[in-house]
Amino acid sequence: MTALPIFPSHHPRPAAGASGRISLVGAGPGARDLLTLRALARLEEADVIFYDRLVDPEILNLARKGAERVYVGKAVGASAWPQEQIDAVIVAAARRGRRVVRLKSGDPCMFGRATEELAAARAAGIEVEIVPGVTAASAAGAALGRSLTERGATDRVVFATGTCRAGDPSPDWGAMLMPGTTLALYMGVAKLAEIRANLLAAGVPATAEVEIVCNASSAQEHLWRGTLAGVTRAAQVVNPAIILVRRPKPGAVVSQGLTAQVASIGA
Ligand code: SAH
């Protein structure tokens, strides 16, 4: 059997000395061996890396030694750097002919403000690409040792943020968690009480299972399980965390994960 080339011809490595370009790179959920080979290649050839708060230092250590590392400090729902400033610096660096890596946790196109950065690059006529990564919800399912979808029980996954833009209307929680759904909530920890109340008000059963996975894939990983009605005391849940709520189809039963170390949460 012939081994597949790591860099297939339709994704060529940028030539040395070529004009600058921007790669929006997914760093994955934390564990460095969940990084893709393409992400690693971009880190190894980068001139400058602009990275977020949730990117594990172990992953930055894989970058080319001489690469400049710039922390742009995006935290949940807030940013040390305003988005426009990030857009401007990545474009400016690429204009100077540098190979820019914009390193984001998980997948760059899941709640990662990729659209603004893509638009800024395109407006400036700079070559830009997306290198996908393992998103936190996938790592959360893996941590629990179960699938996010189950044939006949949950045949859809909804990825949603618990923290919308200030002033945006409240999401339609009932529509998000129709029977047959796994809801994966990002940035939801601070809003847990509100989300719980909204889901109950939308008719989601009080017995619906809720699982919370903190620091999925890292040494600090922690898992909780409870019911929707019970997740009232979540003070011990720390960020970053994914909240999974399952609402199987009527009469269907979802399986429990393989992972034993799941603490109970709530009443
Ligand atoms: N682009 C990222 C999401 C960025 S939004 C991705 O695809 O995963 C930040 C949110 O992601 C956090 O508030 C948390 O909800 C989630 N998150 C990121 N890393 C996580 C991890 N290792 N474990 C659990 N949740 C994580």
Short mmCIF file of C-alpha atoms and ligand atoms in Angstrom, two decimals:
data_model
loop_
_atom_site.label_atom_id
_atom_site.label_comp_id
_atom_site.label_asym_id
_atom_site.label_seq_id
_atom_site.Cartn_x
_atom_site.Cartn_y
_atom_site.Cartn_z
CA MET A 1 0.00 0.00 0.00
CA THR A 2 1.35 3.44 -0.88
CA ALA A 3 1.31 6.03 1.90
CA LEU A 4 -0.67 9.14 1.14
CA PRO A 5 1.41 12.28 0.88
CA ILE A 6 0.95 14.57 3.86
CA PHE A 7 0.61 17.56 1.55
CA PRO A 8 -1.65 16.60 -1.32
CA SER A 9 -1.11 18.66 -4.44
CA HIS A 10 -4.35 20.59 -4.06
CA HIS A 11 -3.03 21.99 -0.76
CA PRO A 12 0.53 22.97 -1.62
CA ARG A 13 2.85 24.37 1.02
CA PRO A 14 3.40 28.07 0.45
CA ALA A 15 6.73 28.62 -1.26
CA ALA A 16 9.48 30.23 0.80
CA GLY A 17 9.85 33.86 -0.10
CA ALA A 18 6.35 34.03 -1.58
CA SER A 19 4.21 37.01 -0.70
CA GLY A 20 2.57 36.91 2.67
CA ARG A 21 -0.47 34.90 3.43
CA ILE A 22 -2.79 34.24 6.33
CA SER A 23 -3.75 30.81 7.63
CA LEU A 24 -6.64 30.61 10.07
CA VAL A 25 -5.57 27.51 11.90
CA GLY A 26 -7.57 25.35 14.31
CA ALA A 27 -5.46 24.35 17.31
CA GLY A 28 -7.95 21.72 18.45
CA PRO A 29 -9.35 21.44 21.96
CA GLY A 30 -6.06 21.30 23.86
CA ALA A 31 -4.21 17.99 23.54
CA ARG A 32 -1.39 18.61 21.13
CA ASP A 33 -1.79 15.24 19.42
CA LEU A 34 -5.25 16.33 18.31
CA LEU A 35 -3.64 18.93 16.09
CA THR A 36 -3.92 18.14 12.38
CA LEU A 37 -0.82 17.51 10.29
CA ARG A 38 -1.70 20.53 8.20
CA ALA A 39 -1.93 22.74 11.29
CA LEU A 40 1.48 21.48 12.37
CA ALA A 41 2.93 22.25 8.94
CA ARG A 42 1.61 25.82 9.10
CA LEU A 43 3.09 26.28 12.59
CA GLU A 44 6.45 24.98 11.41
CA GLU A 45 6.62 27.50 8.57
CA ALA A 46 5.07 30.52 10.29
CA ASP A 47 6.82 33.86 10.61
CA VAL A 48 4.31 35.16 13.13
CA ILE A 49 1.55 33.53 15.15
CA PHE A 50 -1.35 35.45 16.64
CA TYR A 51 -2.96 33.20 19.24
CA ASP A 52 -5.91 33.17 21.61
CA ARG A 53 -6.21 32.51 25.31
CA LEU A 54 -7.47 28.95 24.96
CA VAL A 55 -4.55 27.77 22.86
CA ASP A 56 -2.41 25.36 24.85
CA PRO A 57 1.25 26.47 25.29
CA GLU A 58 2.32 22.94 24.28
CA ILE A 59 0.94 23.64 20.84
CA LEU A 60 2.76 26.94 20.53
CA ASN A 61 5.96 25.07 21.37
CA LEU A 62 5.56 23.14 18.13
CA ALA A 63 5.95 26.31 16.08
CA ARG A 64 9.12 27.28 14.27
CA LYS A 65 11.67 28.51 16.82
CA GLY A 66 12.16 31.88 15.18
CA ALA A 67 8.45 32.59 14.79
CA GLU A 68 7.16 35.64 16.59
CA ARG A 69 4.30 34.81 18.98
CA VAL A 70 1.68 37.44 19.70
CA TYR A 71 -1.00 36.88 22.30
CA VAL A 72 -4.22 38.56 21.27
CA GLY A 73 -5.96 37.39 24.40
CA LYS A 74 -9.49 36.62 23.34
CA ALA A 75 -11.42 35.39 26.34
CA VAL A 76 -15.02 34.17 26.53
CA GLY A 77 -17.33 36.95 25.47
CA ALA A 78 -14.57 39.52 25.72
CA SER A 79 -11.37 40.38 24.02
CA ALA A 80 -8.14 41.90 25.23
CA TRP A 81 -7.77 43.07 21.65
CA PRO A 82 -10.78 44.40 19.79
CA GLN A 83 -11.58 42.27 16.75
CA GLU A 84 -10.82 45.15 14.33
CA GLN A 85 -7.34 45.43 15.78
CA ILE A 86 -6.72 41.71 15.23
CA ASP A 87 -8.01 42.03 11.66
CA ALA A 88 -5.67 44.96 11.08
CA VAL A 89 -2.51 43.36 12.50
CA ILE A 90 -2.84 40.07 10.66
CA VAL A 91 -3.35 41.93 7.39
CA ALA A 92 -0.44 44.29 8.10
CA ALA A 93 1.89 41.38 8.86
CA ALA A 94 0.90 39.53 5.68
CA ARG A 95 1.40 42.73 3.65
CA ARG A 96 4.98 42.76 4.86
CA GLY A 97 5.39 39.37 3.19
CA ARG A 98 5.13 37.32 6.36
CA ARG A 99 3.49 33.92 6.71
CA VAL A 100 0.85 34.62 9.31
CA VAL A 101 -0.83 31.97 11.41
CA ARG A 102 -3.96 33.04 13.21
CA LEU A 103 -4.22 30.23 15.75
CA LYS A 104 -7.61 29.65 17.31
CA SER A 105 -8.79 26.99 19.71
CA GLY A 106 -10.83 24.09 18.35
CA ASP A 107 -12.05 24.74 14.82
CA PRO A 108 -11.48 28.30 13.58
CA CYS A 109 -14.97 28.41 12.07
CA MET A 110 -16.85 27.50 15.24
CA PHE A 111 -17.52 30.64 17.25
CA GLY A 112 -14.13 31.98 16.23
CA ARG A 113 -14.83 35.29 14.47
CA ALA A 114 -13.29 33.80 11.34
CA THR A 115 -15.65 35.72 9.07
CA GLU A 116 -14.23 39.09 10.05
CA GLU A 117 -10.65 37.93 9.51
CA LEU A 118 -11.45 36.30 6.16
CA ALA A 119 -13.17 39.49 5.03
CA ALA A 120 -10.26 41.67 6.12
CA ALA A 121 -7.79 39.46 4.24
CA ARG A 122 -9.91 39.36 1.10
CA ALA A 123 -10.48 43.11 1.16
CA ALA A 124 -6.72 43.58 1.28
CA GLY A 125 -6.18 41.08 -1.55
CA ILE A 126 -4.21 38.73 0.68
CA GLU A 127 -4.23 34.98 0.20
CA VAL A 128 -6.06 33.35 3.05
CA GLU A 129 -6.94 29.79 3.95
CA ILE A 130 -8.76 27.89 6.68
CA VAL A 131 -7.17 24.89 8.38
CA PRO A 132 -9.96 23.11 10.25
CA GLY A 133 -9.49 21.70 13.73
CA VAL A 134 -11.20 19.38 16.20
CA THR A 135 -13.95 21.38 17.81
CA ALA A 136 -14.59 21.26 21.57
CA ALA A 137 -17.94 19.46 21.20
CA SER A 138 -16.24 16.55 19.43
CA ALA A 139 -13.65 16.37 22.17
CA ALA A 140 -16.42 16.48 24.79
CA GLY A 141 -18.19 13.49 23.22
CA ALA A 142 -14.90 11.62 23.08
CA ALA A 143 -14.21 12.43 26.73
CA LEU A 144 -17.58 10.95 27.69
CA GLY A 145 -16.89 7.93 25.52
CA ARG A 146 -19.99 8.25 23.43
CA SER A 147 -21.31 9.53 20.14
CA LEU A 148 -22.97 12.91 19.75
CA THR A 149 -25.51 11.32 17.42
CA GLU A 150 -27.31 8.02 17.91
CA ARG A 151 -29.27 6.37 15.15
CA GLY A 152 -32.97 6.57 15.91
CA ALA A 153 -32.53 8.60 19.10
CA THR A 154 -30.58 11.78 18.36
CA ASP A 155 -30.20 12.32 14.66
CA ARG A 156 -29.07 15.91 14.79
CA VAL A 157 -26.53 18.01 16.68
CA VAL A 158 -27.07 21.69 17.25
CA PHE A 159 -23.99 23.79 18.00
CA ALA A 160 -24.95 26.97 19.77
CA THR A 161 -23.41 29.69 21.87
CA GLY A 162 -24.71 30.55 25.31
CA THR A 163 -23.36 34.07 24.88
CA CYS A 164 -24.85 35.92 21.94
CA ARG A 165 -23.98 39.47 21.02
CA ALA A 166 -25.23 41.96 23.59
CA GLY A 167 -28.68 43.18 22.59
CA ASP A 168 -29.46 40.24 20.31
CA PRO A 169 -32.89 38.68 20.86
CA SER A 170 -32.93 35.57 23.02
CA PRO A 171 -32.59 32.35 20.99
CA ASP A 172 -35.58 30.10 20.39
CA TRP A 173 -34.55 27.36 22.82
CA GLY A 174 -37.49 25.09 22.06
CA ALA A 175 -36.58 25.07 18.35
CA MET A 176 -32.96 24.37 19.19
CA LEU A 177 -33.71 21.33 21.29
CA MET A 178 -36.49 19.56 19.41
CA PRO A 179 -36.89 15.83 20.15
CA GLY A 180 -34.07 13.93 18.48
CA THR A 181 -31.36 16.49 19.23
CA THR A 182 -28.07 16.80 21.04
CA LEU A 183 -27.46 20.43 21.89
CA ALA A 184 -23.80 21.38 22.29
CA LEU A 185 -23.48 24.72 24.01
CA TYR A 186 -20.30 26.74 23.83
CA MET A 187 -19.61 29.67 26.17
CA GLY A 188 -22.57 28.69 28.31
CA VAL A 189 -21.19 28.26 31.83
CA ALA A 190 -21.87 31.80 33.05
CA LYS A 191 -25.40 31.59 31.65
CA LEU A 192 -26.22 28.10 32.90
CA ALA A 193 -29.08 29.14 35.21
CA GLU A 194 -30.66 31.25 32.47
CA ILE A 195 -30.25 28.52 29.84
CA ARG A 196 -31.78 25.95 32.17
CA ALA A 197 -34.79 28.18 32.85
CA ASN A 198 -35.27 28.91 29.14
CA LEU A 199 -35.07 25.23 28.12
CA LEU A 200 -37.56 24.22 30.81
CA ALA A 201 -39.88 27.06 29.77
CA ALA A 202 -39.62 25.85 26.15
CA GLY A 203 -40.96 22.43 27.17
CA VAL A 204 -37.75 20.43 27.38
CA PRO A 205 -38.38 17.68 29.96
CA ALA A 206 -36.93 18.30 33.42
CA THR A 207 -35.39 14.83 33.21
CA ALA A 208 -33.39 15.65 30.06
CA GLU A 209 -29.79 14.66 30.56
CA VAL A 210 -27.17 17.38 30.87
CA GLU A 211 -23.46 16.69 30.69
CA ILE A 212 -20.72 19.23 31.18
CA VAL A 213 -17.18 18.64 30.02
CA CYS A 214 -14.52 21.07 31.22
CA ASN A 215 -11.09 21.24 29.60
CA ALA A 216 -11.88 18.40 27.21
CA SER A 217 -8.79 16.52 26.05
CA SER A 218 -6.43 18.17 28.54
CA ALA A 219 -4.97 16.91 31.84
CA GLN A 220 -7.53 19.12 33.64
CA GLU A 221 -10.46 17.41 31.97
CA HIS A 222 -13.51 17.06 34.22
CA LEU A 223 -16.92 15.55 33.53
CA TRP A 224 -20.29 16.07 35.16
CA ARG A 225 -23.71 14.58 34.54
CA GLY A 226 -27.14 15.52 35.85
CA THR A 227 -30.65 16.35 34.76
CA LEU A 228 -31.87 19.63 33.38
CA ALA A 229 -33.92 20.28 36.51
CA GLY A 230 -30.94 19.44 38.69
CA VAL A 231 -28.21 21.63 37.21
CA THR A 232 -28.83 24.48 39.55
CA ARG A 233 -25.57 24.46 41.45
CA ALA A 234 -22.81 24.68 38.93
CA ALA A 235 -20.36 26.80 40.89
CA GLN A 236 -17.67 24.14 40.57
CA VAL A 237 -17.86 24.14 36.78
CA VAL A 238 -14.98 26.09 35.33
CA ASN A 239 -14.33 27.39 31.84
CA PRO A 240 -13.72 26.31 29.20
CA ALA A 241 -16.63 23.90 29.19
CA ILE A 242 -19.09 22.38 26.77
CA ILE A 243 -22.62 21.78 27.96
CA LEU A 244 -24.37 18.89 26.22
CA VAL A 245 -28.12 18.48 26.56
CA ARG A 246 -29.79 15.46 25.01
CA ARG A 247 -33.43 15.21 24.07
CA PRO A 248 -34.00 11.85 22.39
CA LYS A 249 -36.95 11.11 20.13
CA PRO A 250 -40.06 10.00 22.03
CA GLY A 251 -39.60 6.46 23.30
CA ALA A 252 -35.94 6.29 22.25
CA VAL A 253 -33.21 5.64 24.75
CA VAL A 254 -29.75 7.14 24.46
CA SER A 255 -26.75 5.16 25.62
CA GLN A 256 -24.46 6.16 28.43
CA GLY A 257 -20.82 6.84 27.72
CA LEU A 258 -17.97 4.49 28.41
CA THR A 259 -16.23 6.89 30.75
CA ALA A 260 -16.63 6.10 34.43
CA GLN A 261 -15.22 9.30 35.94
CA VAL A 262 -18.35 11.39 35.64
CA ALA A 263 -19.32 13.36 38.74
CA SER A 264 -22.95 14.12 39.55
CA ILE A 265 -24.04 17.66 39.29
CA GLY A 266 -26.88 19.43 41.00
CA ALA A 267 -29.65 18.10 43.18
N1 SAH B 1 -13.43 27.51 18.10
C1 SAH B 1 -13.62 26.81 19.35
C2 SAH B 1 -14.66 27.46 20.21
C3 SAH B 1 -14.28 28.85 20.68
S1 SAH B 1 -15.48 29.56 21.71
C4 SAH B 1 -13.93 25.33 19.06
O1 SAH B 1 -14.20 24.97 17.91
O2 SAH B 1 -13.90 24.53 19.99
C5 SAH B 1 -14.84 29.17 23.31
C6 SAH B 1 -15.66 28.07 23.94
O3 SAH B 1 -15.29 26.81 23.41
C7 SAH B 1 -15.47 27.92 25.43
O4 SAH B 1 -16.22 28.84 26.17
C8 SAH B 1 -15.98 26.51 25.63
O5 SAH B 1 -17.40 26.48 25.61
C9 SAH B 1 -15.46 25.82 24.38
N2 SAH B 1 -14.18 25.14 24.59
C10 SAH B 1 -13.01 25.43 24.01
N3 SAH B 1 -12.06 24.53 24.37
C11 SAH B 1 -12.66 23.66 25.21
C12 SAH B 1 -12.23 22.49 25.90
N4 SAH B 1 -10.97 22.04 25.82
N5 SAH B 1 -13.13 21.84 26.67
C13 SAH B 1 -14.41 22.25 26.75
N6 SAH B 1 -14.86 23.35 26.12
C14 SAH B 1 -14.01 24.03 25.35
#
